[in-house]
Short mmCIF file of C-alpha atoms in Angstrom, two decimals:
data_model
loop_
_atom_site.label_atom_id
_atom_site.label_comp_id
_atom_site.label_asym_id
_atom_site.label_seq_id
_atom_site.Cartn_x
_atom_site.Cartn_y
_atom_site.Cartn_z
CA MET A 1 72.60 0.08 79.70
CA SER A 2 72.49 3.79 80.47
CA ILE A 3 74.97 5.01 83.07
CA PHE A 4 71.92 6.24 84.99
CA GLU A 5 70.57 2.69 85.29
CA GLU A 6 73.74 1.21 86.75
CA GLN A 7 73.53 0.36 90.43
CA HIS A 8 76.56 1.08 92.59
CA SER A 9 76.89 0.18 96.24
CA ARG A 10 77.62 3.27 98.31
CA LYS A 11 77.68 1.54 101.65
CA ASN A 12 80.92 1.81 103.61
CA THR A 13 82.09 4.75 101.50
CA ARG A 14 81.50 7.26 104.33
CA SER A 15 78.37 8.36 102.51
CA VAL A 16 76.02 10.55 104.54
CA LYS A 17 73.10 9.22 102.53
CA TRP A 18 73.88 5.52 102.96
CA ASP A 19 76.12 5.22 106.03
CA MET A 20 74.20 7.53 108.39
CA LEU A 21 70.92 5.62 108.37
CA LYS A 22 71.09 4.43 111.97
CA PRO A 23 71.82 7.87 113.49
CA VAL A 24 69.20 9.60 111.32
CA PHE A 25 66.41 7.02 111.13
CA GLN A 26 67.26 4.87 114.18
CA THR A 27 67.40 1.81 111.91
CA ASP A 28 69.48 0.49 109.01
CA ASP A 29 66.41 -1.11 107.46
CA VAL A 30 65.32 1.77 105.22
CA LEU A 31 65.92 2.59 101.57
CA PRO A 32 67.63 6.00 101.57
CA MET A 33 65.83 8.53 99.37
CA TRP A 34 66.58 11.61 101.45
CA VAL A 35 69.66 13.88 101.50
CA ALA A 36 70.23 15.73 98.22
CA ASP A 37 72.97 13.85 96.48
CA MET A 38 72.63 11.40 93.59
CA ASP A 39 73.35 7.69 93.33
CA PHE A 40 74.92 8.27 89.90
CA ARG A 41 78.59 8.33 88.98
CA ALA A 42 79.95 11.68 87.88
CA PRO A 43 80.75 12.12 84.15
CA GLU A 44 83.68 9.93 83.14
CA GLN A 45 85.66 12.99 82.04
CA VAL A 46 85.46 14.24 85.62
CA ASN A 47 86.58 10.90 87.03
CA GLU A 48 89.43 10.71 84.52
CA ALA A 49 90.56 14.26 85.33
CA LEU A 50 90.64 13.42 89.05
CA ILE A 51 92.59 10.19 88.43
CA GLU A 52 95.06 11.99 86.18
CA ARG A 53 95.59 14.70 88.76
CA SER A 54 96.15 12.15 91.51
CA LYS A 55 98.83 10.45 89.44
CA HIS A 56 100.96 13.56 89.92
CA GLY A 57 101.12 12.67 93.59
CA ILE A 58 101.85 16.16 94.90
CA TYR A 59 98.99 18.00 96.59
CA GLY A 60 100.35 21.37 97.60
CA TYR A 61 98.57 24.72 97.73
CA THR A 62 96.56 25.33 94.59
CA ILE A 63 95.07 28.27 92.71
CA VAL A 64 91.85 28.93 90.86
CA ASP A 65 93.41 30.17 87.63
CA ASP A 66 91.98 31.84 84.55
CA ALA A 67 91.25 28.52 82.87
CA VAL A 68 88.98 27.43 85.71
CA LYS A 69 87.23 30.80 85.78
CA ASP A 70 86.81 30.66 82.01
CA SER A 71 85.07 27.27 82.29
CA VAL A 72 82.58 28.83 84.72
CA VAL A 73 81.98 31.88 82.53
CA LYS A 74 81.38 29.78 79.42
CA TRP A 75 79.14 27.29 81.25
CA ILE A 76 76.86 30.04 82.57
CA HIS A 77 76.69 31.67 79.16
CA ARG A 78 76.09 28.38 77.34
CA ARG A 79 73.51 26.96 79.75
CA HIS A 80 71.84 30.11 81.13
CA HIS A 81 72.47 32.87 78.56
CA TRP A 82 74.09 35.15 81.12
CA HIS A 83 77.33 36.98 80.39
CA ILE A 84 79.43 37.31 83.53
CA ASP A 85 82.84 38.84 84.08
CA PRO A 86 85.42 36.44 85.54
CA ASN A 87 86.39 39.21 87.96
CA TRP A 88 82.97 38.84 89.60
CA LEU A 89 83.85 35.34 90.84
CA SER A 90 84.81 34.35 94.37
CA PHE A 91 85.17 30.72 95.46
CA SER A 92 84.10 28.79 98.55
CA PRO A 93 83.67 25.16 99.66
CA GLY A 94 79.89 25.17 99.25
CA VAL A 95 76.80 27.26 98.66
CA VAL A 96 75.78 27.10 102.34
CA THR A 97 79.22 28.49 103.22
CA SER A 98 78.68 31.21 100.63
CA LEU A 99 75.32 32.11 102.15
CA HIS A 100 76.88 32.41 105.60
CA MET A 101 79.58 34.69 104.19
CA ALA A 102 77.13 36.89 102.29
CA VAL A 103 74.83 37.30 105.28
CA GLN A 104 77.73 38.30 107.54
CA ALA A 105 79.30 40.59 104.95
CA LEU A 106 76.20 42.39 103.70
CA THR A 107 73.92 42.65 106.73
CA GLU A 108 74.22 43.61 110.39
CA PRO A 109 73.06 41.91 113.61
CA ASN A 110 69.29 42.29 114.11
CA ASP A 111 68.73 43.00 110.42
CA LYS A 112 65.64 41.38 108.92
CA ILE A 113 66.16 38.81 106.17
CA LEU A 114 63.30 37.46 104.07
CA ILE A 115 62.86 33.81 103.02
CA GLN A 116 60.04 32.04 101.16
CA THR A 117 58.82 29.08 103.15
CA PRO A 118 58.77 26.10 103.13
CA VAL A 119 62.43 26.32 102.19
CA TYR A 120 65.81 24.60 102.37
CA THR A 121 66.55 23.98 106.04
CA PRO A 122 69.98 25.71 106.30
CA PHE A 123 68.39 29.06 105.36
CA TYR A 124 67.05 29.31 108.91
CA ASN A 125 70.45 28.66 110.46
CA VAL A 126 72.24 31.00 108.05
CA ILE A 127 70.09 33.83 109.40
CA GLU A 128 69.65 32.98 113.07
CA SER A 129 73.23 31.86 113.80
CA HIS A 130 74.42 35.38 112.97
CA ASP A 131 71.76 37.09 115.09
CA ARG A 132 69.67 38.27 112.17
CA GLN A 133 65.87 38.11 112.15
CA ILE A 134 63.89 35.75 109.92
CA VAL A 135 60.96 37.27 108.03
CA LYS A 136 58.78 34.73 106.23
CA ASN A 137 56.93 35.19 102.95
CA PRO A 138 55.08 31.83 102.83
CA LEU A 139 54.48 30.50 99.35
CA ARG A 140 50.83 29.96 98.38
CA TYR A 141 49.91 26.32 97.80
CA GLU A 142 46.88 26.06 95.55
CA ASP A 143 45.78 23.30 93.15
CA ASN A 144 48.91 21.28 93.83
CA TYR A 145 51.19 24.19 92.82
CA TYR A 146 53.20 26.82 94.66
CA GLN A 147 53.14 30.51 93.82
CA ILE A 148 54.47 33.69 95.37
CA ASP A 149 52.16 35.84 97.47
CA PHE A 150 53.32 39.21 96.16
CA ASP A 151 51.07 41.28 98.41
CA ASP A 152 52.62 39.61 101.43
CA PHE A 153 56.08 39.89 99.85
CA GLU A 154 55.76 43.67 99.60
CA ALA A 155 54.17 43.99 103.04
CA LYS A 156 57.15 42.15 104.55
CA LEU A 157 59.70 44.27 102.67
CA LYS A 158 57.98 47.36 104.10
CA GLN A 159 58.92 46.12 107.57
CA GLY A 160 62.52 47.10 106.91
CA VAL A 161 63.92 43.92 105.37
CA LYS A 162 67.58 44.37 104.42
CA ALA A 163 68.18 41.19 102.42
CA PHE A 164 66.20 38.49 100.65
CA ILE A 165 67.56 34.95 100.28
CA LEU A 166 65.98 33.57 97.12
CA CYS A 167 65.92 29.83 96.41
CA SER A 168 65.90 29.47 92.62
CA PRO A 169 64.98 26.81 91.55
CA HIS A 170 63.17 26.29 94.81
CA ASN A 171 64.06 23.50 97.23
CA PRO A 172 61.91 21.66 98.29
CA VAL A 173 58.86 22.61 96.17
CA GLY A 174 60.63 22.35 92.80
CA ARG A 175 59.44 25.62 91.29
CA VAL A 176 61.50 27.11 88.47
CA TRP A 177 60.51 30.75 88.70
CA LYS A 178 59.14 32.34 85.53
CA ARG A 179 60.49 35.61 84.17
CA GLU A 180 57.38 37.53 85.26
CA GLU A 181 57.74 36.25 88.83
CA LEU A 182 61.41 37.16 88.96
CA GLU A 183 60.72 40.60 87.53
CA LYS A 184 58.04 41.30 90.15
CA MET A 185 60.41 40.29 92.94
CA THR A 186 63.27 42.38 91.58
CA LYS A 187 61.10 45.46 91.16
CA LEU A 188 60.03 45.27 94.79
CA CYS A 189 63.58 44.63 96.00
CA LEU A 190 64.79 47.66 94.07
CA ASP A 191 61.91 49.80 95.36
CA TYR A 192 62.77 48.94 98.97
CA ASN A 193 66.56 48.72 98.52
CA VAL A 194 66.78 45.04 99.48
CA THR A 195 69.91 43.07 98.66
CA ILE A 196 69.17 39.77 96.90
CA ILE A 197 71.25 36.74 97.87
CA SER A 198 70.24 34.09 95.36
CA ASP A 199 70.89 30.39 95.97
CA GLU A 200 70.87 28.93 92.45
CA ILE A 201 72.59 25.61 93.16
CA HIS A 202 69.83 23.68 91.34
CA CYS A 203 69.96 25.96 88.28
CA ASP A 204 71.13 23.24 85.88
CA LEU A 205 68.53 20.72 87.04
CA THR A 206 65.41 21.94 85.30
CA PHE A 207 63.28 19.45 83.43
CA PRO A 208 63.51 19.50 79.61
CA ASN A 209 61.61 22.47 78.11
CA GLU A 210 61.98 24.40 81.37
CA ARG A 211 64.52 27.20 81.60
CA HIS A 212 66.25 28.64 84.63
CA ILE A 213 66.76 32.40 84.51
CA PRO A 214 69.46 33.78 86.81
CA ILE A 215 67.73 36.62 88.61
CA ALA A 216 70.78 38.88 88.27
CA SER A 217 70.60 38.56 84.47
CA LEU A 218 67.33 40.49 84.24
CA SER A 219 68.83 43.99 84.19
CA GLU A 220 71.98 45.96 84.96
CA GLU A 221 70.26 47.50 87.97
CA ILE A 222 69.34 44.19 89.55
CA ASN A 223 72.69 42.68 88.55
CA ASP A 224 74.31 45.32 90.74
CA GLN A 225 72.06 44.49 93.70
CA THR A 226 72.37 40.69 93.58
CA VAL A 227 74.81 38.11 94.89
CA THR A 228 74.41 34.74 93.16
CA CYS A 229 75.61 31.46 94.67
CA MET A 230 76.15 28.54 92.28
CA ALA A 231 78.07 25.26 92.14
CA PRO A 232 78.53 22.10 90.05
CA SER A 233 77.92 19.99 93.15
CA LYS A 234 74.21 19.21 92.72
CA THR A 235 74.47 19.10 88.93
CA PHE A 236 77.24 16.52 88.72
CA ASN A 237 77.09 14.90 92.18
CA LEU A 238 80.32 16.53 93.40
CA ALA A 239 79.23 17.77 96.83
CA GLY A 240 81.99 15.86 98.63
CA LEU A 241 84.64 17.70 96.62
CA GLN A 242 83.57 21.08 98.04
CA ALA A 243 83.62 23.47 95.10
CA SER A 244 81.29 26.42 94.67
CA TYR A 245 81.43 30.05 93.65
CA ILE A 246 79.82 33.41 94.32
CA ILE A 247 79.02 35.87 91.53
CA THR A 248 79.07 39.46 92.80
CA PRO A 249 79.08 42.14 90.08
CA ASN A 250 79.06 45.04 92.56
CA GLN A 251 82.67 45.69 93.52
CA GLU A 252 81.93 47.05 96.98
CA ARG A 253 79.80 44.04 97.90
CA ARG A 254 82.37 41.68 96.41
CA LYS A 255 85.17 43.18 98.52
CA LYS A 256 83.05 42.74 101.64
CA ILE A 257 82.32 39.10 100.82
CA GLU A 258 85.95 38.35 100.03
CA ALA A 259 87.03 40.05 103.26
CA GLN A 260 84.57 37.82 105.14
CA LEU A 261 85.88 34.72 103.38
CA SER A 262 89.40 35.69 104.39
CA LYS A 263 88.33 36.45 107.95
CA GLN A 264 86.88 32.94 108.23
CA GLY A 265 90.00 31.37 106.73
CA VAL A 266 88.31 30.29 103.50
CA HIS A 267 90.74 30.53 100.59
CA GLY A 268 89.88 29.23 97.13
CA LEU A 269 89.21 25.59 96.31
CA ASN A 270 90.97 22.34 97.12
CA ILE A 271 92.88 20.60 94.34
CA MET A 272 90.27 17.98 93.55
CA GLY A 273 87.34 20.38 93.71
CA ASN A 274 89.19 22.70 91.37
CA THR A 275 89.90 19.87 88.94
CA ALA A 276 86.38 18.45 89.01
CA LEU A 277 84.68 21.81 88.54
CA GLU A 278 86.68 22.59 85.42
CA ALA A 279 86.21 19.13 83.88
CA ALA A 280 82.47 19.10 84.60
CA TYR A 281 81.92 22.47 82.99
CA LEU A 282 84.10 21.65 79.99
CA TYR A 283 82.70 18.21 79.21
CA GLY A 284 79.46 17.69 81.14
CA ASP A 285 76.79 18.95 78.72
CA SER A 286 75.70 15.64 77.18
CA TRP A 287 75.76 13.88 80.56
CA LEU A 288 73.53 16.60 82.02
CA ASP A 289 71.14 16.56 79.08
CA GLU A 290 70.61 12.83 79.56
CA LEU A 291 70.23 13.25 83.32
CA ARG A 292 67.45 15.82 82.86
CA GLU A 293 65.50 13.39 80.69
CA VAL A 294 65.98 10.64 83.28
CA LEU A 295 64.77 12.86 86.12
CA LEU A 296 61.66 13.87 84.20
CA SER A 297 60.89 10.23 83.49
CA HIS A 298 61.39 9.39 87.17
CA LYS A 299 59.10 12.18 88.29
CA GLN A 300 56.40 11.09 85.86
CA TYR A 301 56.71 7.50 87.06
CA VAL A 302 56.19 8.49 90.71
CA GLU A 303 53.25 10.73 89.80
CA GLU A 304 51.55 8.00 87.77
CA MET A 305 52.10 5.25 90.32
CA LEU A 306 50.75 7.30 93.21
CA LYS A 307 47.81 8.54 91.17
CA THR A 308 46.93 4.96 90.16
CA HIS A 309 47.42 3.18 93.47
CA ILE A 310 47.12 5.77 96.26
CA PRO A 311 45.46 8.87 94.72
CA GLU A 312 45.05 10.46 98.14
CA ILE A 313 48.82 11.12 98.07
CA THR A 314 49.94 13.68 95.49
CA VAL A 315 53.24 14.89 94.08
CA THR A 316 53.40 18.67 94.02
CA HIS A 317 53.74 19.96 90.45
CA SER A 318 57.38 20.87 89.92
CA GLU A 319 59.58 22.10 87.08
CA GLY A 320 63.04 21.21 88.33
CA THR A 321 65.41 19.63 90.87
CA TYR A 322 65.53 15.89 91.64
CA LEU A 323 63.49 16.36 94.81
CA LEU A 324 59.77 15.61 94.90
CA TRP A 325 57.55 17.34 97.45
CA ILE A 326 54.84 14.86 98.33
CA ASP A 327 51.56 15.98 99.92
CA CYS A 328 50.56 13.42 102.56
CA SER A 329 47.86 15.52 104.25
CA ALA A 330 45.18 12.94 103.45
CA LEU A 331 46.86 10.49 105.82
CA ASN A 332 45.88 12.76 108.74
CA MET A 333 49.15 12.22 110.58
CA ASP A 334 51.17 14.77 112.50
CA PRO A 335 54.80 15.24 111.36
CA LYS A 336 56.22 12.75 113.86
CA GLU A 337 53.63 10.08 113.00
CA LEU A 338 54.22 10.61 109.30
CA ARG A 339 57.97 10.28 109.68
CA GLU A 340 57.66 7.13 111.80
CA PHE A 341 55.20 5.63 109.33
CA MET A 342 57.59 6.08 106.41
CA ILE A 343 60.51 4.67 108.39
CA HIS A 344 58.90 1.69 110.11
CA LYS A 345 55.99 0.78 107.84
CA ALA A 346 57.20 1.78 104.38
CA LYS A 347 60.87 1.34 105.30
CA VAL A 348 61.87 4.31 103.15
CA GLY A 349 64.10 7.13 104.39
CA LEU A 350 62.64 10.47 103.28
CA ASN A 351 63.11 14.04 104.49
CA THR A 352 60.42 15.25 106.87
CA GLY A 353 58.52 18.21 105.46
CA LYS A 354 58.31 20.05 108.77
CA ASP A 355 62.10 20.52 108.67
CA TYR A 356 61.53 23.08 105.90
CA GLY A 357 59.08 25.10 107.98
CA LYS A 358 55.68 24.59 109.56
CA GLU A 359 54.14 24.97 106.08
CA GLY A 360 55.65 21.58 105.23
CA SER A 361 54.17 19.68 108.17
CA THR A 362 52.09 17.31 106.04
CA PHE A 363 54.71 16.77 103.34
CA MET A 364 57.68 14.49 102.74
CA ARG A 365 60.62 15.16 100.41
CA MET A 366 61.77 12.34 98.13
CA ASN A 367 65.10 12.18 96.26
CA ILE A 368 64.54 10.55 92.84
CA ALA A 369 68.17 10.79 91.64
CA CYS A 370 68.76 7.06 91.75
CA PRO A 371 68.63 4.13 89.33
CA ARG A 372 65.12 3.24 88.17
CA ALA A 373 65.19 -0.06 90.07
CA THR A 374 65.83 1.80 93.33
CA LEU A 375 63.07 4.29 92.57
CA GLU A 376 60.57 1.54 91.77
CA GLU A 377 61.38 -0.29 94.99
CA GLY A 378 60.92 2.85 97.07
CA VAL A 379 57.60 3.69 95.45
CA ARG A 380 56.40 0.09 95.83
CA ARG A 381 57.17 0.19 99.55
CA ILE A 382 55.26 3.44 100.06
CA ILE A 383 52.22 2.24 98.09
CA GLN A 384 52.12 -1.07 99.92
CA ALA A 385 52.46 0.55 103.35
CA ILE A 386 49.64 3.02 102.71
CA GLN A 387 47.35 0.40 101.21
CA ASN A 388 47.89 -1.85 104.25
CA ARG A 389 47.63 0.74 107.01
#
């Protein structure tokens, strides 16, 4: 049996996904397919490295040394064909933390920051909690596919936007941006002197035959204008270990970000995050390659089952992530009704599309990073509930 077919109970492990059902959904009687972590064990080499480190029994202050940085540099080169300098790296507990730091370090109160909606919920808080202004460049949804409205993108930059938070690959719509799309965005950001803060946490999770291109890798000029936030947390299901990094080639920007990290009392990584990051990047390739095949198979299964049994509900065409963006507009429900229907009729815990912006009001987000048996049960429940409504 594949390690991705094994079922592991996560209840009573202080899991947000499994142990927060009552507070989030007001009932325990739902199958959780929501928050973005996986129901798969991390690679065994990661687990073994953590066990071996714990055997030492001393957990004092730790450093991110050259060996850890080297594992990051080689991973990015091996998987994404981007040569980075280890001196460009700064470390933080998570990508959301990194976004907060970059926004505070590189923009000023009342500055305008562009996002492409519907988009990952924390983007809104990252901007508004620091008294910056949100400027939206809504993605165009046509023929079950999302694309960038470049005319609107440029019109918004002309309004005096100082920074652009890119989601690449995009959460929740699952787009893996093509080179031409990235090049158009970078040209406009250079023309209007807009700093790019790129959230690339899902970069490793493209489907087979799809390739993620780090936006900073496109040219020396854009490399200098971009701050890239990455982590092994989504890739290897390590979010609870709190390990991520920021790639900032421009020395002046990097000093500002590191000063902000220090100001907020954020210093390096914890021992276990440090250990897991290095092990994952040294030994995780084959595990990840198998995972990508599994996720593609899972996506295709959901698409086929919905098309066959409830064709009015469609899965948005995506190229990466383990999150499906499901168009439920044919049900003619408002966001609250749709959420309640999925909870109480289908008994499946999904993320409500409206949480990602008003553009997502008729959508639900489904996490397919689970054993096939779990996936099939969740899909069966949704089909049955819609057929019987």
